[in-house]
Structures are given as structure tokens and as C-alpha cells.
């Protein structure tokens, strides 16, 4: 089992991800790759101010309280 940290996940959504990172991940069985909800929220927080946002990059639909528009509003108030 491999727990992917934020730096690895953010590398995957780049336009030109590091080939070494991709190679390492491709060498692992998909069912052995995991991440934490903390990493997902770190990525969402970091991309909340971007035009496309994390959800747009990955094509994820919003669910429940995980609304990036409210994240953007919260960030702009700080």
C-alpha cells in the first residue's frame, strides 16, 4: 500500500508532470495507491482561487459541503 502525499498528487495535475513521478506511479498497481482526505483538502484549498480549480482540472462534481465557491469567498476574506 502506498499513501500519496500532496506533493505527488499536485504533480499529477500539472500540464507537464515529472516523468520520474509518473514512472514510479505506473510501476505500482492502481489498487495499492491511496491518499488521505487531508491531502485532498490541501489541494482544494490551494486551487480554490484559480479559475478552473481542482475539481475542474479533475472533472469532479461538487458534493455536499465541498463547494470551491465558498472556499474562494473564504480565502478572499483573509
PDB file of N, CA and C in Angstrom:
ATOM      1  N   UNK A   1       0.849  -1.162   0.000  1.00  0.00           N
ATOM      2  CA  UNK A   1       0.000   0.000   0.000  1.00  0.00           C
ATOM      3  C   UNK A   1       0.903   1.236   0.000  1.00  0.00           C
ATOM      4  N   UNK A   2       0.517   2.241  -0.793  1.00  0.00           N
ATOM      5  CA  UNK A   2       1.246   3.498  -0.889  1.00  0.00           C
ATOM      6  C   UNK A   2       0.293   4.642  -0.597  1.00  0.00           C
ATOM      7  N   UNK A   3       0.685   5.513   0.326  1.00  0.00           N
ATOM      8  CA  UNK A   3      -0.108   6.683   0.662  1.00  0.00           C
ATOM      9  C   UNK A   3       0.511   7.879  -0.053  1.00  0.00           C
ATOM     10  N   UNK A   4      -0.205   8.411  -1.044  1.00  0.00           N
ATOM     11  CA  UNK A   4       0.307   9.516  -1.847  1.00  0.00           C
ATOM     12  C   UNK A   4       0.079  10.834  -1.126  1.00  0.00           C
ATOM     13  N   UNK A   5       1.148  11.607  -0.988  1.00  0.00           N
ATOM     14  CA  UNK A   5       1.079  12.891  -0.309  1.00  0.00           C
ATOM     15  C   UNK A   5       0.694  13.994  -1.297  1.00  0.00           C
ATOM     16  N   UNK A   6       0.455  15.176  -0.767  1.00  0.00           N
ATOM     17  CA  UNK A   6       0.006  16.306  -1.570  1.00  0.00           C
ATOM     18  C   UNK A   6       0.960  16.636  -2.709  1.00  0.00           C
ATOM     19  N   UNK A   7       2.260  16.571  -2.450  1.00  0.00           N
ATOM     20  CA  UNK A   7       3.216  16.927  -3.492  1.00  0.00           C
ATOM     21  C   UNK A   7       3.134  15.986  -4.691  1.00  0.00           C
ATOM     22  N   UNK A   8       2.871  14.719  -4.455  1.00  0.00           N
ATOM     23  CA  UNK A   8       2.727  13.751  -5.552  1.00  0.00           C
ATOM     24  C   UNK A   8       1.422  13.999  -6.303  1.00  0.00           C
ATOM     25  N   UNK A   9       0.349  14.205  -5.581  1.00  0.00           N
ATOM     26  CA  UNK A   9      -0.948  14.450  -6.214  1.00  0.00           C
ATOM     27  C   UNK A   9      -0.942  15.736  -7.030  1.00  0.00           C
ATOM     28  N   UNK A  10      -0.316  16.777  -6.509  1.00  0.00           N
ATOM     29  CA  UNK A  10      -0.275  18.037  -7.257  1.00  0.00           C
ATOM     30  C   UNK A  10       0.591  17.896  -8.503  1.00  0.00           C
ATOM     31  N   UNK A  11       1.570  17.037  -8.449  1.00  0.00           N
ATOM     32  CA  UNK A  11       2.403  16.778  -9.629  1.00  0.00           C
ATOM     33  C   UNK A  11       1.565  16.169 -10.746  1.00  0.00           C
ATOM     34  N   UNK A  12       0.617  15.330 -10.397  1.00  0.00           N
ATOM     35  CA  UNK A  12      -0.205  14.635 -11.384  1.00  0.00           C
ATOM     36  C   UNK A  12      -1.149  15.553 -12.150  1.00  0.00           C
ATOM     37  N   UNK A  13      -1.527  16.680 -11.568  1.00  0.00           N
ATOM     38  CA  UNK A  13      -2.456  17.571 -12.255  1.00  0.00           C
ATOM     39  C   UNK A  13      -1.749  18.680 -13.034  1.00  0.00           C
ATOM     40  N   UNK A  14      -0.427  18.668 -13.003  1.00  0.00           N
ATOM     41  CA  UNK A  14       0.337  19.651 -13.781  1.00  0.00           C
ATOM     42  C   UNK A  14       0.222  19.356 -15.269  1.00  0.00           C
ATOM     43  N   UNK A  15       0.394  20.394 -16.083  1.00  0.00           N
ATOM     44  CA  UNK A  15       0.360  20.200 -17.532  1.00  0.00           C
ATOM     45  C   UNK A  15       1.504  19.309 -17.992  1.00  0.00           C
ATOM     46  N   UNK A  16       2.643  19.421 -17.339  1.00  0.00           N
ATOM     47  CA  UNK A  16       3.815  18.594 -17.662  1.00  0.00           C
ATOM     48  C   UNK A  16       4.351  17.958 -16.390  1.00  0.00           C
ATOM     49  N   UNK A  17       3.731  16.865 -15.948  1.00  0.00           N
ATOM     50  CA  UNK A  17       4.186  16.215 -14.716  1.00  0.00           C
ATOM     51  C   UNK A  17       5.602  15.644 -14.879  1.00  0.00           C
ATOM     52  N   UNK A  18       6.292  15.561 -13.777  1.00  0.00           N
ATOM     53  CA  UNK A  18       7.634  14.996 -13.761  1.00  0.00           C
ATOM     54  C   UNK A  18       7.595  13.550 -14.252  1.00  0.00           C
ATOM     55  N   UNK A  19       8.377  13.208 -15.279  1.00  0.00           N
ATOM     56  CA  UNK A  19       8.362  11.850 -15.822  1.00  0.00           C
ATOM     57  C   UNK A  19       8.762  10.780 -14.803  1.00  0.00           C
ATOM     58  N   UNK A  20       9.629  11.145 -13.862  1.00  0.00           N
ATOM     59  CA  UNK A  20      10.046  10.171 -12.845  1.00  0.00           C
ATOM     60  C   UNK A  20       8.889   9.828 -11.901  1.00  0.00           C
ATOM     61  N   UNK A  21       8.101  10.839 -11.567  1.00  0.00           N
ATOM     62  CA  UNK A  21       6.938  10.594 -10.710  1.00  0.00           C
ATOM     63  C   UNK A  21       5.946   9.691 -11.440  1.00  0.00           C
ATOM     64  N   UNK A  22       5.685  10.000 -12.696  1.00  0.00           N
ATOM     65  CA  UNK A  22       4.758   9.181 -13.487  1.00  0.00           C
ATOM     66  C   UNK A  22       5.262   7.744 -13.610  1.00  0.00           C
ATOM     67  N   UNK A  23       6.537   7.595 -13.843  1.00  0.00           N
ATOM     68  CA  UNK A  23       7.123   6.267 -13.986  1.00  0.00           C
ATOM     69  C   UNK A  23       6.968   5.444 -12.702  1.00  0.00           C
ATOM     70  N   UNK A  24       7.249   6.080 -11.576  1.00  0.00           N
ATOM     71  CA  UNK A  24       7.107   5.389 -10.291  1.00  0.00           C
ATOM     72  C   UNK A  24       5.664   4.946 -10.051  1.00  0.00           C
ATOM     73  N   UNK A  25       4.723   5.852 -10.337  1.00  0.00           N
ATOM     74  CA  UNK A  25       3.319   5.509 -10.108  1.00  0.00           C
ATOM     75  C   UNK A  25       2.835   4.427 -11.063  1.00  0.00           C
ATOM     76  N   UNK A  26       3.285   4.483 -12.306  1.00  0.00           N
ATOM     77  CA  UNK A  26       2.885   3.462 -13.284  1.00  0.00           C
ATOM     78  C   UNK A  26       3.413   2.077 -12.920  1.00  0.00           C
ATOM     79  N   UNK A  27       4.484   2.045 -12.156  1.00  0.00           N
ATOM     80  CA  UNK A  27       5.061   0.751 -11.777  1.00  0.00           C
ATOM     81  C   UNK A  27       4.305   0.097 -10.612  1.00  0.00           C
ATOM     82  N   UNK A  28       3.356   0.821 -10.033  1.00  0.00           N
ATOM     83  CA  UNK A  28       2.573   0.307  -8.899  1.00  0.00           C
ATOM     84  C   UNK A  28       1.166  -0.071  -9.364  1.00  0.00           C
ATOM     85  N   UNK A  29       0.624  -1.076  -8.756  1.00  0.00           N
ATOM     86  CA  UNK A  29      -0.757  -1.470  -9.046  1.00  0.00           C
ATOM     87  C   UNK A  29      -1.704  -0.378  -8.535  1.00  0.00           C
ATOM     88  N   UNK A  30      -2.673  -0.005  -9.357  1.00  0.00           N
ATOM     89  CA  UNK A  30      -3.606   1.072  -9.007  1.00  0.00           C
ATOM     90  C   UNK A  30      -4.312   0.820  -7.671  1.00  0.00           C
ATOM     91  N   UNK A  31      -4.600  -0.413  -7.377  1.00  0.00           N
ATOM     92  CA  UNK A  31      -5.307  -0.732  -6.131  1.00  0.00           C
ATOM     93  C   UNK A  31      -4.430  -0.588  -4.896  1.00  0.00           C
ATOM     94  N   UNK A  32      -3.149  -0.272  -5.085  1.00  0.00           N
ATOM     95  CA  UNK A  32      -2.254  -0.077  -3.943  1.00  0.00           C
ATOM     96  C   UNK A  32      -1.987   1.402  -3.663  1.00  0.00           C
ATOM     97  N   UNK A  33      -2.588   2.297  -4.461  1.00  0.00           N
ATOM     98  CA  UNK A  33      -2.358   3.739  -4.321  1.00  0.00           C
ATOM     99  C   UNK A  33      -3.520   4.397  -3.586  1.00  0.00           C
ATOM    100  N   UNK A  34      -3.197   5.096  -2.522  1.00  0.00           N
ATOM    101  CA  UNK A  34      -4.208   5.756  -1.691  1.00  0.00           C
ATOM    102  C   UNK A  34      -3.759   7.168  -1.364  1.00  0.00           C
ATOM    103  N   UNK A  35      -4.674   7.975  -0.868  1.00  0.00           N
ATOM    104  CA  UNK A  35      -4.348   9.287  -0.333  1.00  0.00           C
ATOM    105  C   UNK A  35      -5.259   9.550   0.853  1.00  0.00           C
ATOM    106  N   UNK A  36      -5.037  10.662   1.518  1.00  0.00           N
ATOM    107  CA  UNK A  36      -5.865  10.996   2.678  1.00  0.00           C
ATOM    108  C   UNK A  36      -6.805  12.153   2.342  1.00  0.00           C
ATOM    109  N   UNK A  37      -7.836  12.281   3.128  1.00  0.00           N
ATOM    110  CA  UNK A  37      -8.766  13.398   2.937  1.00  0.00           C
ATOM    111  C   UNK A  37      -8.058  14.721   3.216  1.00  0.00           C
ATOM    112  N   UNK A  38      -7.042  14.709   4.045  1.00  0.00           N
ATOM    113  CA  UNK A  38      -6.281  15.928   4.324  1.00  0.00           C
ATOM    114  C   UNK A  38      -5.573  16.403   3.059  1.00  0.00           C
ATOM    115  N   UNK A  39      -4.981  15.472   2.319  1.00  0.00           N
ATOM    116  CA  UNK A  39      -4.313  15.839   1.060  1.00  0.00           C
ATOM    117  C   UNK A  39      -5.301  16.403   0.057  1.00  0.00           C
ATOM    118  N   UNK A  40      -6.457  15.801  -0.041  1.00  0.00           N
ATOM    119  CA  UNK A  40      -7.478  16.298  -0.976  1.00  0.00           C
ATOM    120  C   UNK A  40      -7.883  17.720  -0.598  1.00  0.00           C
ATOM    121  N   UNK A  41      -8.096  17.968   0.674  1.00  0.00           N
ATOM    122  CA  UNK A  41      -8.490  19.307   1.100  1.00  0.00           C
ATOM    123  C   UNK A  41      -7.347  20.312   0.909  1.00  0.00           C
ATOM    124  N   UNK A  42      -6.096  19.895   1.094  1.00  0.00           N
ATOM    125  CA  UNK A  42      -4.968  20.789   0.825  1.00  0.00           C
ATOM    126  C   UNK A  42      -4.950  21.202  -0.645  1.00  0.00           C
ATOM    127  N   UNK A  43      -5.191  20.255  -1.528  1.00  0.00           N
ATOM    128  CA  UNK A  43      -5.229  20.560  -2.958  1.00  0.00           C
ATOM    129  C   UNK A  43      -6.406  21.467  -3.296  1.00  0.00           C
ATOM    130  N   UNK A  44      -7.542  21.194  -2.713  1.00  0.00           N
ATOM    131  CA  UNK A  44      -8.725  22.032  -2.957  1.00  0.00           C
ATOM    132  C   UNK A  44      -8.492  23.445  -2.453  1.00  0.00           C
ATOM    133  N   UNK A  45      -7.902  23.568  -1.288  1.00  0.00           N
ATOM    134  CA  UNK A  45      -7.619  24.879  -0.719  1.00  0.00           C
ATOM    135  C   UNK A  45      -6.638  25.639  -1.605  1.00  0.00           C
ATOM    136  N   UNK A  46      -5.590  24.973  -2.044  1.00  0.00           N
ATOM    137  CA  UNK A  46      -4.587  25.605  -2.879  1.00  0.00           C
ATOM    138  C   UNK A  46      -5.094  26.036  -4.237  1.00  0.00           C
ATOM    139  N   UNK A  47      -6.093  25.360  -4.742  1.00  0.00           N
ATOM    140  CA  UNK A  47      -6.618  25.682  -6.071  1.00  0.00           C
ATOM    141  C   UNK A  47      -7.912  26.492  -6.019  1.00  0.00           C
ATOM    142  N   UNK A  48      -8.373  26.809  -4.833  1.00  0.00           N
ATOM    143  CA  UNK A  48      -9.666  27.497  -4.693  1.00  0.00           C
ATOM    144  C   UNK A  48      -9.698  28.853  -5.386  1.00  0.00           C
ATOM    145  N   UNK A  49      -8.573  29.523  -5.466  1.00  0.00           N
ATOM    146  CA  UNK A  49      -8.546  30.834  -6.102  1.00  0.00           C
ATOM    147  C   UNK A  49      -8.313  30.771  -7.601  1.00  0.00           C
ATOM    148  N   UNK A  50      -7.950  29.607  -8.102  1.00  0.00           N
ATOM    149  CA  UNK A  50      -7.706  29.501  -9.537  1.00  0.00           C
ATOM    150  C   UNK A  50      -9.030  29.491 -10.299  1.00  0.00           C
ATOM    151  N   UNK A  51      -8.974  29.852 -11.550  1.00  0.00           N
ATOM    152  CA  UNK A  51     -10.166  29.915 -12.396  1.00  0.00           C
ATOM    153  C   UNK A  51     -10.839  28.554 -12.516  1.00  0.00           C
ATOM    154  N   UNK A  52     -10.034  27.533 -12.794  1.00  0.00           N
ATOM    155  CA  UNK A  52     -10.570  26.200 -13.038  1.00  0.00           C
ATOM    156  C   UNK A  52     -10.773  25.424 -11.742  1.00  0.00           C
ATOM    157  N   UNK A  53      -9.876  25.594 -10.799  1.00  0.00           N
ATOM    158  CA  UNK A  53      -9.962  24.889  -9.539  1.00  0.00           C
ATOM    159  C   UNK A  53      -9.640  23.413  -9.684  1.00  0.00           C
ATOM    160  N   UNK A  54      -9.423  22.786  -8.565  1.00  0.00           N
ATOM    161  CA  UNK A  54      -9.062  21.364  -8.529  1.00  0.00           C
ATOM    162  C   UNK A  54     -10.144  20.494  -9.149  1.00  0.00           C
ATOM    163  N   UNK A  55     -11.401  20.785  -8.840  1.00  0.00           N
ATOM    164  CA  UNK A  55     -12.498  19.988  -9.379  1.00  0.00           C
ATOM    165  C   UNK A  55     -12.559  20.084 -10.897  1.00  0.00           C
ATOM    166  N   UNK A  56     -12.357  21.284 -11.420  1.00  0.00           N
ATOM    167  CA  UNK A  56     -12.387  21.472 -12.870  1.00  0.00           C
ATOM    168  C   UNK A  56     -11.269  20.716 -13.559  1.00  0.00           C
ATOM    169  N   UNK A  57     -10.093  20.718 -12.951  1.00  0.00           N
ATOM    170  CA  UNK A  57      -8.952  20.006 -13.520  1.00  0.00           C
ATOM    171  C   UNK A  57      -9.238  18.514 -13.602  1.00  0.00           C
ATOM    172  N   UNK A  58      -9.807  17.965 -12.536  1.00  0.00           N
ATOM    173  CA  UNK A  58     -10.054  16.525 -12.481  1.00  0.00           C
ATOM    174  C   UNK A  58     -11.440  16.122 -12.975  1.00  0.00           C
ATOM    175  N   UNK A  59     -12.309  17.095 -13.229  1.00  0.00           N
ATOM    176  CA  UNK A  59     -13.658  16.781 -13.687  1.00  0.00           C
ATOM    177  C   UNK A  59     -14.539  16.200 -12.602  1.00  0.00           C
ATOM    178  N   UNK A  60     -14.288  16.610 -11.364  1.00  0.00           N
ATOM    179  CA  UNK A  60     -15.052  16.090 -10.225  1.00  0.00           C
ATOM    180  C   UNK A  60     -16.260  16.989  -9.976  1.00  0.00           C
ATOM    181  N   UNK A  61     -17.395  16.384  -9.722  1.00  0.00           N
ATOM    182  CA  UNK A  61     -18.588  17.144  -9.374  1.00  0.00           C
ATOM    183  C   UNK A  61     -18.549  17.469  -7.892  1.00  0.00           C
ATOM    184  N   UNK A  62     -19.095  18.620  -7.532  1.00  0.00           N
ATOM    185  CA  UNK A  62     -19.124  19.032  -6.134  1.00  0.00           C
ATOM    186  C   UNK A  62     -20.073  18.137  -5.350  1.00  0.00           C
ATOM    187  N   UNK A  63     -19.708  17.904  -4.079  1.00  0.00           N
ATOM    188  CA  UNK A  63     -20.544  17.075  -3.222  1.00  0.00           C
ATOM    189  C   UNK A  63     -20.674  17.735  -1.856  1.00  0.00           C
ATOM    190  N   UNK A  64     -21.854  17.830  -1.376  1.00  0.00           N
ATOM    191  CA  UNK A  64     -22.093  18.313  -0.023  1.00  0.00           C
ATOM    192  C   UNK A  64     -21.458  19.655   0.270  1.00  0.00           C
ATOM    193  N   UNK A  65     -20.707  19.727   1.357  1.00  0.00           N
ATOM    194  CA  UNK A  65     -20.100  20.978   1.810  1.00  0.00           C
ATOM    195  C   UNK A  65     -18.780  21.287   1.115  1.00  0.00           C
ATOM    196  N   UNK A  66     -18.377  20.511   0.152  1.00  0.00           N
ATOM    197  CA  UNK A  66     -17.100  20.713  -0.516  1.00  0.00           C
ATOM    198  C   UNK A  66     -17.281  21.607  -1.737  1.00  0.00           C
ATOM    199  N   UNK A  67     -17.712  22.820  -1.521  1.00  0.00           N
ATOM    200  CA  UNK A  67     -18.014  23.759  -2.595  1.00  0.00           C
ATOM    201  C   UNK A  67     -16.874  24.769  -2.724  1.00  0.00           C
ATOM    202  N   UNK A  68     -16.152  24.743  -3.857  1.00  0.00           N
ATOM    203  CA  UNK A  68     -14.998  25.622  -4.023  1.00  0.00           C
ATOM    204  C   UNK A  68     -15.389  27.086  -4.099  1.00  0.00           C
ATOM    205  N   UNK A  69     -16.628  27.409  -4.466  1.00  0.00           N
ATOM    206  CA  UNK A  69     -17.016  28.819  -4.499  1.00  0.00           C
ATOM    207  C   UNK A  69     -17.007  29.401  -3.088  1.00  0.00           C
ATOM    208  N   UNK A  70     -17.416  28.631  -2.109  1.00  0.00           N
ATOM    209  CA  UNK A  70     -17.352  29.119  -0.730  1.00  0.00           C
ATOM    210  C   UNK A  70     -15.906  29.152  -0.259  1.00  0.00           C
ATOM    211  N   UNK A  71     -15.066  28.223  -0.745  1.00  0.00           N
ATOM    212  CA  UNK A  71     -13.639  28.262  -0.433  1.00  0.00           C
ATOM    213  C   UNK A  71     -13.035  29.554  -0.952  1.00  0.00           C
ATOM    214  N   UNK A  72     -13.366  29.928  -2.184  1.00  0.00           N
ATOM    215  CA  UNK A  72     -12.858  31.157  -2.791  1.00  0.00           C
ATOM    216  C   UNK A  72     -13.260  32.373  -1.957  1.00  0.00           C
ATOM    217  N   UNK A  73     -14.509  32.381  -1.546  1.00  0.00           N
ATOM    218  CA  UNK A  73     -15.026  33.510  -0.771  1.00  0.00           C
ATOM    219  C   UNK A  73     -14.290  33.605   0.559  1.00  0.00           C
ATOM    220  N   UNK A  74     -14.101  32.472   1.222  1.00  0.00           N
ATOM    221  CA  UNK A  74     -13.395  32.439   2.493  1.00  0.00           C
ATOM    222  C   UNK A  74     -11.966  32.929   2.324  1.00  0.00           C
ATOM    223  N   UNK A  75     -11.276  32.469   1.284  1.00  0.00           N
ATOM    224  CA  UNK A  75      -9.901  32.859   1.052  1.00  0.00           C
ATOM    225  C   UNK A  75      -9.772  34.350   0.746  1.00  0.00           C
ATOM    226  N   UNK A  76     -10.731  34.890   0.011  1.00  0.00           N
ATOM    227  CA  UNK A  76     -10.652  36.301  -0.367  1.00  0.00           C
ATOM    228  C   UNK A  76     -10.881  37.215   0.843  1.00  0.00           C
ATOM    229  N   UNK A  77     -11.502  36.698   1.882  1.00  0.00           N
ATOM    230  CA  UNK A  77     -11.762  37.497   3.085  1.00  0.00           C
ATOM    231  C   UNK A  77     -10.562  37.543   4.004  1.00  0.00           C
ATOM    232  N   UNK A  78      -9.571  36.658   3.797  1.00  0.00           N
ATOM    233  CA  UNK A  78      -8.411  36.624   4.681  1.00  0.00           C
ATOM    234  C   UNK A  78      -7.336  37.568   4.257  1.00  0.00           C
TER     235      UNK A  78
END
